[in-house]
Coordinates of C-alpha atoms in Angstrom, one line a residue:
M1 CA -8.4 -79.5 -19.5
R2 CA -8.6 -82.4 -17.2
P3 CA -11.0 -85.3 -16.6
T4 CA -14.4 -84.1 -15.3
R5 CA -14.4 -83.9 -11.6
L6 CA -15.6 -87.2 -10.2
S7 CA -17.6 -85.4 -7.6
R8 CA -19.8 -84.1 -10.4
L9 CA -20.1 -87.5 -12.0
L10 CA -21.5 -89.1 -8.8
C11 CA -25.0 -88.1 -9.8
I12 CA -26.0 -90.9 -12.2
W13 CA -26.0 -94.7 -12.6
S14 CA -27.0 -95.9 -16.1
V15 CA -26.7 -99.4 -17.3
L16 CA -27.9 -101.6 -20.2
L17 CA -30.8 -103.3 -18.5
I18 CA -31.7 -106.9 -19.4
G19 CA -35.3 -107.5 -20.2
A20 CA -36.4 -109.7 -17.3
C21 CA -35.6 -110.0 -13.6
A22 CA -33.7 -112.9 -12.2
S23 CA -33.3 -114.3 -8.7
V24 CA -29.7 -114.5 -7.4
T25 CA -28.0 -115.1 -4.1
N26 CA -26.2 -112.1 -2.7
P27 CA -22.6 -113.3 -2.1
V28 CA -22.2 -111.2 1.1
T29 CA -25.6 -111.6 2.8
G30 CA -26.5 -115.1 1.4
E31 CA -30.0 -113.8 0.8
R32 CA -32.0 -114.2 -2.4
E33 CA -32.8 -111.0 -4.3
L34 CA -34.6 -110.1 -7.5
T35 CA -32.3 -108.3 -10.0
V36 CA -32.1 -107.0 -13.6
M37 CA -28.4 -107.8 -13.5
D38 CA -27.2 -111.4 -12.9
E39 CA -23.4 -111.9 -12.7
R40 CA -23.0 -112.3 -16.5
A41 CA -24.8 -109.0 -17.0
E42 CA -22.7 -107.3 -14.3
I43 CA -19.5 -108.4 -16.0
A44 CA -20.7 -107.3 -19.4
A45 CA -21.8 -103.9 -18.2
G46 CA -18.6 -103.3 -16.3
A47 CA -16.4 -104.3 -19.3
K48 CA -18.3 -101.9 -21.6
A49 CA -18.1 -99.0 -19.1
H50 CA -14.4 -99.8 -18.4
Q51 CA -13.7 -99.0 -22.1
E52 CA -15.5 -95.7 -21.8
I53 CA -13.4 -94.9 -18.7
L54 CA -10.2 -95.5 -20.6
K55 CA -11.4 -93.1 -23.3
E56 CA -12.4 -90.4 -20.8
Y57 CA -9.4 -90.6 -18.4
A58 CA -5.7 -91.0 -18.9
L59 CA -3.9 -93.6 -16.8
V60 CA -1.0 -92.6 -14.6
D61 CA 2.1 -93.3 -16.7
N62 CA 4.0 -95.2 -14.0
A63 CA 4.1 -98.9 -14.5
A64 CA 5.5 -99.6 -11.0
L65 CA 2.7 -97.6 -9.4
Q66 CA 0.0 -99.4 -11.5
L67 CA 1.5 -102.8 -10.6
Y68 CA 1.7 -101.9 -6.9
V69 CA -1.9 -100.8 -6.6
D70 CA -3.0 -103.9 -8.6
G71 CA -1.0 -106.1 -6.4
V72 CA -2.7 -104.7 -3.2
G73 CA -6.1 -105.0 -4.9
Q74 CA -5.6 -108.6 -6.1
K75 CA -4.7 -109.7 -2.6
L76 CA -7.8 -108.1 -1.1
A77 CA -10.1 -109.5 -3.9
A78 CA -8.8 -113.0 -3.2
Q79 CA -10.1 -112.6 0.4
S80 CA -13.5 -111.4 -0.8
Q81 CA -16.8 -113.2 -1.4
R82 CA -16.3 -112.9 -5.2
A83 CA -12.7 -114.1 -5.7
N84 CA -13.9 -115.7 -8.9
L85 CA -14.2 -112.4 -10.7
K86 CA -11.5 -111.2 -13.0
W87 CA -10.5 -108.1 -11.0
T88 CA -8.9 -105.0 -12.5
F89 CA -7.3 -102.2 -10.5
T90 CA -6.4 -98.9 -12.2
V91 CA -4.8 -95.6 -11.2
L92 CA -6.3 -92.7 -13.1
D93 CA -4.4 -89.5 -13.9
T94 CA -6.6 -86.9 -12.2
P95 CA -6.0 -84.7 -9.2
E96 CA -9.5 -85.5 -7.9
V97 CA -9.6 -87.2 -4.5
N98 CA -11.7 -90.3 -5.2
A99 CA -12.0 -94.0 -5.8
F100 CA -14.9 -95.9 -7.4
A101 CA -15.9 -99.2 -8.8
L102 CA -17.8 -100.7 -11.7
P103 CA -19.8 -104.0 -11.5
G104 CA -17.9 -107.0 -12.6
G105 CA -14.7 -106.2 -10.7
Y106 CA -13.3 -102.9 -12.0
V107 CA -11.8 -100.6 -9.3
Y108 CA -10.3 -97.2 -9.9
V109 CA -8.2 -95.0 -7.6
T110 CA -7.1 -91.5 -8.5
R111 CA -3.5 -90.2 -8.1
G112 CA -5.2 -87.3 -6.3
L113 CA -6.4 -89.7 -3.5
L114 CA -3.0 -91.6 -3.4
A115 CA -1.3 -88.3 -2.5
Y116 CA -3.3 -88.0 0.7
L117 CA -2.9 -91.5 2.0
D118 CA -0.1 -92.3 4.4
N119 CA 0.5 -96.0 4.0
E120 CA -0.3 -99.2 2.2
A121 CA -2.9 -100.3 4.8
E122 CA -4.9 -97.1 4.1
L123 CA -4.7 -97.8 0.4
A124 CA -5.9 -101.3 1.2
G125 CA -8.8 -99.7 3.1
V126 CA -9.8 -97.6 0.1
V127 CA -9.6 -100.5 -2.3
G128 CA -11.3 -102.8 0.1
H129 CA -14.3 -100.5 0.4
E130 CA -14.7 -100.4 -3.4
I131 CA -14.3 -104.2 -3.6
G132 CA -17.1 -104.3 -1.0
H133 CA -19.4 -102.4 -3.4
V134 CA -18.8 -105.0 -6.0
T135 CA -19.0 -108.1 -3.8
A136 CA -22.3 -106.9 -2.2
R137 CA -23.7 -106.2 -5.7
H138 CA -24.5 -102.6 -4.9
G139 CA -24.4 -101.5 -8.6
A140 CA -26.8 -104.3 -9.6
Q141 CA -29.1 -103.3 -6.7
R142 CA -29.1 -99.7 -7.9
A143 CA -29.8 -100.7 -11.5
T144 CA -32.7 -102.8 -10.3
S145 CA -34.2 -100.0 -8.2
Q146 CA -33.9 -97.7 -11.2
A147 CA -35.6 -100.2 -13.4
R148 CA -38.5 -100.5 -11.0
A149 CA -38.8 -96.7 -10.8
G150 CA -38.8 -96.5 -14.6
W151 CA -35.6 -94.4 -15.0
A152 CA -32.7 -94.9 -17.3
V153 CA -30.3 -92.0 -17.4
L154 CA -30.2 -88.9 -15.2
G155 CA -28.7 -85.7 -16.6
A156 CA -25.4 -84.4 -15.4
T157 CA -23.8 -81.0 -15.8
V158 CA -20.3 -79.8 -16.0
L159 CA -20.9 -76.3 -14.8
G160 CA -23.8 -77.0 -12.4
A161 CA -25.9 -73.9 -11.8
V162 CA -24.1 -71.9 -14.5
V163 CA -25.2 -74.2 -17.3
E164 CA -28.6 -75.3 -15.9
G165 CA -30.2 -72.0 -16.6
V166 CA -28.6 -71.5 -20.0
S167 CA -29.9 -72.4 -23.4
G168 CA -26.5 -71.3 -24.7
V169 CA -24.0 -72.5 -27.2
R170 CA -24.4 -75.7 -29.2
G171 CA -21.5 -78.0 -28.3
V172 CA -20.8 -76.1 -25.1
T173 CA -23.9 -76.8 -23.1
Q174 CA -24.1 -80.1 -24.8
A175 CA -20.8 -81.0 -23.1
A176 CA -22.6 -81.1 -19.8
S177 CA -24.5 -84.2 -20.9
E178 CA -22.0 -85.9 -23.2
L179 CA -20.6 -88.2 -20.5
A180 CA -24.1 -88.9 -19.2
Q181 CA -25.2 -90.3 -22.5
S182 CA -22.1 -92.5 -22.9
G183 CA -21.7 -96.0 -21.8
A184 CA -19.5 -94.8 -18.9
A185 CA -22.4 -92.9 -17.4
G186 CA -22.8 -95.6 -14.9
L187 CA -19.2 -95.3 -13.6
I188 CA -20.4 -94.7 -10.0
A189 CA -23.7 -95.5 -8.5
R190 CA -25.4 -93.2 -6.1
Y191 CA -25.1 -95.7 -3.2
G192 CA -27.4 -95.3 -0.3
R193 CA -26.5 -94.9 3.3
E194 CA -26.6 -98.6 4.3
Q195 CA -24.6 -99.6 1.2
E196 CA -21.8 -97.1 2.0
L197 CA -21.7 -98.4 5.6
Q198 CA -21.7 -102.0 4.5
A199 CA -18.8 -101.3 2.1
D200 CA -16.9 -99.7 5.0
Q201 CA -17.4 -102.8 7.1
L202 CA -16.5 -105.1 4.3
G203 CA -13.3 -103.1 3.6
A204 CA -12.3 -103.4 7.3
D205 CA -13.0 -107.1 7.2
Y206 CA -10.8 -107.6 4.1
L207 CA -8.1 -105.6 5.8
S208 CA -8.2 -107.9 8.9
R209 CA -8.1 -111.0 6.7
L210 CA -4.8 -109.8 5.3
H211 CA -3.7 -108.9 8.9
Y212 CA -3.7 -105.2 8.3
D213 CA -4.9 -103.3 11.4
P214 CA -8.6 -102.6 10.7
Q215 CA -8.1 -99.2 12.5
R216 CA -6.6 -98.1 9.1
M217 CA -10.1 -98.0 7.8
V218 CA -10.9 -95.3 10.4
D219 CA -7.9 -93.4 9.1
V220 CA -9.2 -93.5 5.6
I221 CA -12.5 -92.0 6.6
Q222 CA -10.6 -89.4 8.6
V223 CA -8.8 -88.4 5.4
L224 CA -12.2 -87.7 3.8
K225 CA -13.4 -85.7 6.8
D226 CA -10.2 -83.7 6.7
Q227 CA -10.8 -82.9 3.1
E228 CA -14.2 -81.5 4.0
R229 CA -12.7 -79.4 6.7
Y230 CA -9.9 -78.0 4.5
A231 CA -12.4 -77.1 1.7
A232 CA -14.5 -75.2 4.2
D233 CA -11.4 -73.4 5.6
A234 CA -10.1 -72.5 2.2
A235 CA -13.4 -71.1 1.1
K236 CA -13.6 -69.0 4.2
A237 CA -10.1 -67.7 3.7
A238 CA -11.0 -66.7 0.1
G239 CA -14.2 -65.0 1.2
R240 CA -16.4 -67.7 -0.5
A241 CA -19.3 -69.6 0.9
P242 CA -18.4 -73.2 2.0
P243 CA -18.9 -75.7 -0.8
A244 CA -22.4 -77.2 -0.7
A245 CA -22.7 -81.0 -0.6
P246 CA -24.2 -82.4 -3.8
D247 CA -27.9 -83.5 -3.6
W248 CA -26.9 -87.1 -4.0
L249 CA -25.2 -87.0 -0.6
A250 CA -28.6 -86.5 1.1
S251 CA -29.0 -90.3 1.2
H252 CA -25.4 -90.9 2.3
P253 CA -24.0 -91.3 5.9
S254 CA -22.1 -88.3 7.1
N255 CA -18.4 -88.8 7.6
D256 CA -19.0 -88.4 11.3
E257 CA -21.5 -91.3 11.3
R258 CA -19.1 -93.4 9.1
L259 CA -16.3 -92.7 11.6
A260 CA -18.4 -93.8 14.6
R261 CA -19.6 -97.0 12.8
I262 CA -16.3 -98.0 11.5
R263 CA -14.6 -97.5 14.9
E264 CA -17.1 -100.0 16.3
T265 CA -16.3 -102.4 13.4
A266 CA -12.6 -102.0 13.9
A267 CA -12.8 -102.6 17.6
R268 CA -14.9 -105.8 17.0
L269 CA -12.4 -107.1 14.4
K270 CA -9.4 -106.3 16.6
A271 CA -11.0 -108.2 19.5
T272 CA -10.9 -111.4 17.4
Q273 CA -7.1 -111.1 17.6
P274 CA -6.4 -110.1 21.2
G275 CA -2.7 -110.8 20.8
G276 CA -2.3 -108.4 17.9
G277 CA -0.3 -109.9 15.1
W278 CA -1.2 -107.2 12.7
A279 CA 1.1 -106.8 9.6
D280 CA 3.3 -103.8 9.0
D281 CA 1.3 -100.9 7.6
G282 CA 3.7 -100.7 4.7
R283 CA 4.2 -97.0 5.1
M284 CA 7.7 -96.8 3.6
R285 CA 6.8 -99.1 0.7
F286 CA 3.8 -96.9 -0.1
L287 CA 5.7 -93.6 0.2
R288 CA 8.6 -94.8 -2.0
T289 CA 6.1 -95.9 -4.6
I290 CA 4.2 -92.6 -4.8
D291 CA 7.4 -90.4 -4.5
G292 CA 7.6 -88.2 -7.6
I293 CA 4.0 -88.5 -8.8
T294 CA 2.3 -85.5 -10.2
F295 CA 0.5 -83.4 -7.6
G296 CA -2.5 -81.3 -8.6
D297 CA -3.0 -80.5 -12.3
G298 CA -1.1 -82.5 -14.8
R299 CA 0.6 -81.4 -18.0
E300 CA -1.8 -83.1 -20.4
Q301 CA -4.8 -81.5 -18.8
G302 CA -3.3 -78.0 -18.3
V303 CA -2.6 -76.4 -15.0
V304 CA -4.2 -73.7 -12.9
R305 CA -1.9 -71.3 -11.1
G306 CA -3.8 -68.7 -9.2
R307 CA -5.7 -66.7 -11.9
Q308 CA -3.8 -68.3 -14.7
F309 CA -4.7 -71.3 -16.8
L310 CA -1.8 -72.7 -18.8
H311 CA -1.8 -75.6 -21.2
E312 CA 1.6 -76.5 -22.6
P313 CA 0.6 -79.2 -25.1
L314 CA -2.0 -76.8 -26.6
G315 CA 0.4 -73.8 -26.3
I316 CA -2.2 -71.4 -24.8
A317 CA -2.8 -69.4 -21.6
I318 CA -5.6 -67.3 -20.3
T319 CA -6.1 -65.1 -17.2
A320 CA -9.2 -65.1 -15.1
P321 CA -10.7 -61.8 -13.8
E322 CA -10.0 -60.9 -10.2
G323 CA -12.2 -62.9 -7.9
W324 CA -13.2 -65.5 -10.5
R325 CA -12.3 -69.2 -10.2
I326 CA -11.1 -71.6 -12.8
Q327 CA -12.8 -75.0 -13.4
N328 CA -10.7 -77.3 -15.5
D329 CA -12.7 -80.2 -17.0
T330 CA -12.5 -82.9 -19.7
S331 CA -13.3 -80.9 -22.8
Q332 CA -13.3 -77.3 -21.6
V333 CA -12.1 -74.8 -19.1
A334 CA -14.6 -72.5 -17.4
L335 CA -13.7 -69.1 -15.8
V336 CA -16.6 -68.7 -13.3
N337 CA -17.6 -65.6 -11.4
A338 CA -17.8 -65.3 -7.7
A339 CA -21.6 -65.5 -7.8
G340 CA -21.5 -68.7 -9.8
D341 CA -24.1 -67.4 -12.3
A342 CA -21.8 -66.6 -15.3
A343 CA -18.8 -68.2 -16.9
L344 CA -16.5 -67.8 -19.9
V345 CA -16.0 -71.3 -21.3
L346 CA -12.9 -72.2 -23.4
R347 CA -13.0 -75.2 -25.8
V348 CA -10.9 -76.5 -28.7
L349 CA -13.0 -76.8 -31.8
P350 CA -12.9 -80.3 -33.4
A351 CA -10.7 -80.8 -36.5
Q352 CA -13.6 -82.2 -38.4
L353 CA -15.5 -79.0 -38.0
L354 CA -12.5 -77.0 -39.2
R355 CA -12.3 -79.1 -42.3
Q356 CA -16.0 -78.6 -43.0
T357 CA -15.8 -74.8 -42.6
G358 CA -12.3 -74.2 -44.0
N359 CA -11.4 -72.5 -40.7
D360 CA -13.7 -69.6 -41.7
H361 CA -15.0 -67.9 -38.5
Q362 CA -18.3 -66.8 -40.1
A363 CA -19.0 -70.4 -41.3
I364 CA -18.2 -71.8 -37.8
L365 CA -20.6 -69.3 -36.2
R366 CA -23.4 -70.2 -38.7
Q367 CA -22.9 -74.0 -39.1
A368 CA -21.6 -75.0 -35.7
L369 CA -23.2 -72.4 -33.4
G370 CA -26.4 -71.6 -35.3
A371 CA -25.7 -67.9 -35.4
T372 CA -28.4 -65.9 -37.2
E373 CA -28.7 -62.2 -36.6
G374 CA -26.1 -60.3 -34.6
R375 CA -23.0 -58.1 -34.6
T376 CA -19.5 -59.3 -35.4
E377 CA -16.2 -57.7 -34.6
R378 CA -12.7 -58.6 -35.8
L379 CA -10.2 -58.8 -32.9
T380 CA -6.5 -59.6 -32.3
L381 CA -5.9 -61.5 -29.0
G382 CA -2.6 -62.0 -27.3
G383 CA -0.9 -59.6 -29.7
N384 CA -1.0 -61.9 -32.8
L385 CA -4.1 -64.2 -32.7
S386 CA -6.9 -63.3 -35.1
A387 CA -10.4 -63.6 -33.7
T388 CA -14.0 -62.9 -34.4
Y389 CA -16.4 -61.7 -31.6
Y390 CA -20.2 -62.3 -32.1
N391 CA -23.1 -61.0 -30.0
G392 CA -26.6 -61.8 -31.3
Q393 CA -28.9 -64.7 -31.7
R394 CA -28.7 -68.4 -32.5
R395 CA -31.3 -70.9 -33.7
D396 CA -30.9 -74.5 -32.6
A397 CA -31.9 -77.6 -34.5
D398 CA -35.6 -77.5 -33.4
G399 CA -35.9 -73.8 -34.3
T400 CA -35.6 -72.3 -30.8
V401 CA -34.0 -68.9 -30.8
S402 CA -31.7 -67.8 -28.0
A403 CA -28.9 -65.4 -27.2
L404 CA -25.4 -66.2 -28.3
E405 CA -22.2 -64.3 -27.3
A406 CA -18.9 -66.0 -28.3
T407 CA -15.5 -65.4 -29.8
I408 CA -13.7 -67.7 -32.3
V409 CA -9.9 -67.4 -32.2
N410 CA -7.1 -68.9 -34.2
G411 CA -4.6 -70.4 -31.8
P412 CA -1.1 -71.9 -32.1
A413 CA -0.5 -75.0 -34.3
G414 CA -3.5 -74.4 -36.4
R415 CA -6.0 -75.0 -33.7
V416 CA -9.1 -72.9 -33.4
F417 CA -10.7 -72.1 -30.0
L418 CA -14.2 -71.1 -28.9
L419 CA -14.7 -68.6 -26.0
A420 CA -18.4 -68.7 -25.1
H421 CA -20.1 -66.3 -22.7
L422 CA -22.6 -68.2 -20.5
G423 CA -25.0 -66.9 -17.9
A424 CA -27.8 -68.2 -15.8
D425 CA -29.9 -65.5 -17.5
A426 CA -29.5 -62.4 -19.6
A427 CA -29.0 -60.2 -16.6
A428 CA -26.2 -62.3 -15.2
R429 CA -24.5 -62.4 -18.5
E430 CA -24.7 -58.6 -18.8
R431 CA -23.3 -58.1 -15.3
A432 CA -20.3 -60.3 -16.2
R433 CA -19.8 -59.0 -19.8
A434 CA -17.0 -56.6 -19.0
A435 CA -15.0 -59.1 -17.0
M436 CA -15.5 -61.8 -19.7
R437 CA -14.3 -59.4 -22.4
Q438 CA -11.3 -58.6 -20.3
A439 CA -10.5 -62.3 -19.8
E440 CA -10.9 -62.9 -23.6
L441 CA -8.3 -60.3 -24.3
S442 CA -5.8 -62.2 -22.1
F443 CA -6.0 -65.3 -24.2
R444 CA -2.6 -65.8 -25.7
A445 CA 0.0 -68.2 -27.0
L446 CA 2.1 -69.6 -24.2
G447 CA 5.2 -67.5 -23.7
A448 CA 8.5 -68.1 -21.9
A449 CA 7.2 -66.9 -18.5
D450 CA 4.0 -68.9 -18.9
G451 CA 6.0 -72.0 -19.7
A452 CA 7.8 -71.8 -16.4
L453 CA 4.5 -71.6 -14.6
A454 CA 3.0 -74.5 -16.6
R455 CA 5.4 -77.0 -15.1
P456 CA 3.4 -79.6 -13.1
W457 CA 4.1 -80.0 -9.4
R458 CA 5.5 -83.2 -8.0
L459 CA 5.1 -85.0 -4.7
G460 CA 8.4 -85.4 -2.9
L461 CA 9.7 -86.9 0.4
V462 CA 11.8 -85.0 2.8
P463 CA 12.8 -85.3 6.5
Y464 CA 10.5 -83.4 8.8
P465 CA 12.4 -80.2 9.6
A466 CA 12.8 -78.5 13.0
G467 CA 10.6 -75.7 11.8
G468 CA 7.7 -78.0 11.0
F469 CA 5.2 -77.5 8.2
A470 CA 5.6 -73.8 8.4
Q471 CA 9.3 -74.2 7.3
L472 CA 8.3 -76.6 4.5
A473 CA 5.6 -74.2 3.3
R474 CA 8.2 -71.5 2.6
S475 CA 9.9 -73.7 -0.1
A476 CA 6.7 -75.3 -1.6
P477 CA 5.1 -73.7 -4.7
L478 CA 1.6 -74.0 -3.3
T479 CA -0.2 -70.7 -3.7
E480 CA -3.2 -71.2 -1.3
L481 CA -2.8 -72.0 2.4
A482 CA 0.5 -73.8 1.9
E483 CA 1.1 -74.8 5.5
Q484 CA -2.5 -76.1 5.8
Q485 CA -2.2 -78.0 2.5
L486 CA 1.0 -79.7 3.7
R487 CA -0.7 -80.7 7.0
L488 CA -3.6 -82.1 5.0
L489 CA -1.2 -84.0 2.7
N490 CA 0.4 -85.6 5.7
G491 CA -2.7 -86.5 7.7
V492 CA -2.3 -84.1 10.6
Y493 CA -5.0 -81.5 9.6
G494 CA -7.5 -83.1 11.9
G495 CA -5.4 -82.8 15.0
R496 CA -3.4 -86.1 14.8
P497 CA 0.1 -86.1 16.3
L498 CA 2.8 -84.3 14.3
P499 CA 5.6 -86.3 12.7
K500 CA 8.7 -87.0 14.7
P501 CA 11.9 -85.0 13.9
A502 CA 13.6 -86.3 10.7
E503 CA 10.7 -88.6 9.9
L504 CA 10.0 -88.7 6.2
V505 CA 7.0 -86.6 5.2
K506 CA 5.4 -85.5 1.9
T507 CA 6.0 -82.1 0.4
V508 CA 5.2 -80.5 -3.0
Q509 CA 8.1 -79.5 -5.3

């Protein structure tokens, strides 16, 4: 179960608003602006949310990598309009391809994004863009516009459409809003079109101040565009509809527009140094630093291998039905059907609840899930795990009655798990019931064969072979479009020139 996908968290910005507006000078534009967050409030809000981030996400356990990214960030921040801030740069242990910033000088890059960058200059472009959001006070501007509109917190969901129509299981559907109600809810603002374009331009400017070629900012945005294209191609190959862009992207520039605008900015900046003099892009420095980092799912969050979800620390595995997909999030794993209107959700029940109920399944159903009237069935899962299946009604704290279908199962090491059947409506749940019961029966203690599959993949460096990425794909453990993934990983998915023979390239091992 891994940190909630950042793409799903990009839907809210929530801060502790101060009571009165102040007038401040924007460090980038030099213009005065009314705000509910002066610099002191920005720093306080960022520091508070930073602590929530550290609770929600593990950090990459690689001191050299953390120091390297911080070093690049500190050099860029020193060139910015807010060099006075105490800047913090952190690499998060999640496979999501993203970077984001908090007000007050907190910048985060995921290991998932690092894997797809090619050199230090591209890393500097990513970090410079996020520094730009902070220096231009975009988070404070967002907080001010929300205060004027009278909003505080917008709801977020983990399962999107699956959970939205469900009045389902207490503690399961609630997980969709847990992060939204925390102090880290404001981890990323829904920046507008002009703010994103301004951050691109500022990032390119910071690159040029350190004598990195500002063209590398173009390459960064091409990485994002290639990710879009690969996602569409992978969905097509699997017979799925292309992933829809989140609603919050409606106010964002497209990657095509960003490419066009940043090319203009890069050309203008390069014209200021007609003789060149750009620094080395630091490719080998960067590649040596990321060599060996985890690629894709990590051990502590559990791994997805085709239809299998395997979690070595918890000692459990489960198999998704044919045609279903697995969504691995912070506190739960969801096996979601092809239509996206039903899911089997797996969670670990908290130790405090087990102490209160004495691990008694009937007590858990009544006290934690509000079960009232229904049918129970004793089961044995995975050959030796005792379980109780319930299908009936539940009553929530305000007296509302709704359907509840769930299984409580005793897992390894004294842990107890919940398998909840969710559907957008009763008909969707009924259509998916047989498949969900099948998946339940596959829940098991991690065996020897499962343990081999549960090993995380690692990024490796190899000379580019004569047979190209097709040759590399034959030895890579990737299970979906292996050659295309390796091309994406090495920045040649969008038609850029192939590596030279024997040039070091990234692979997955």
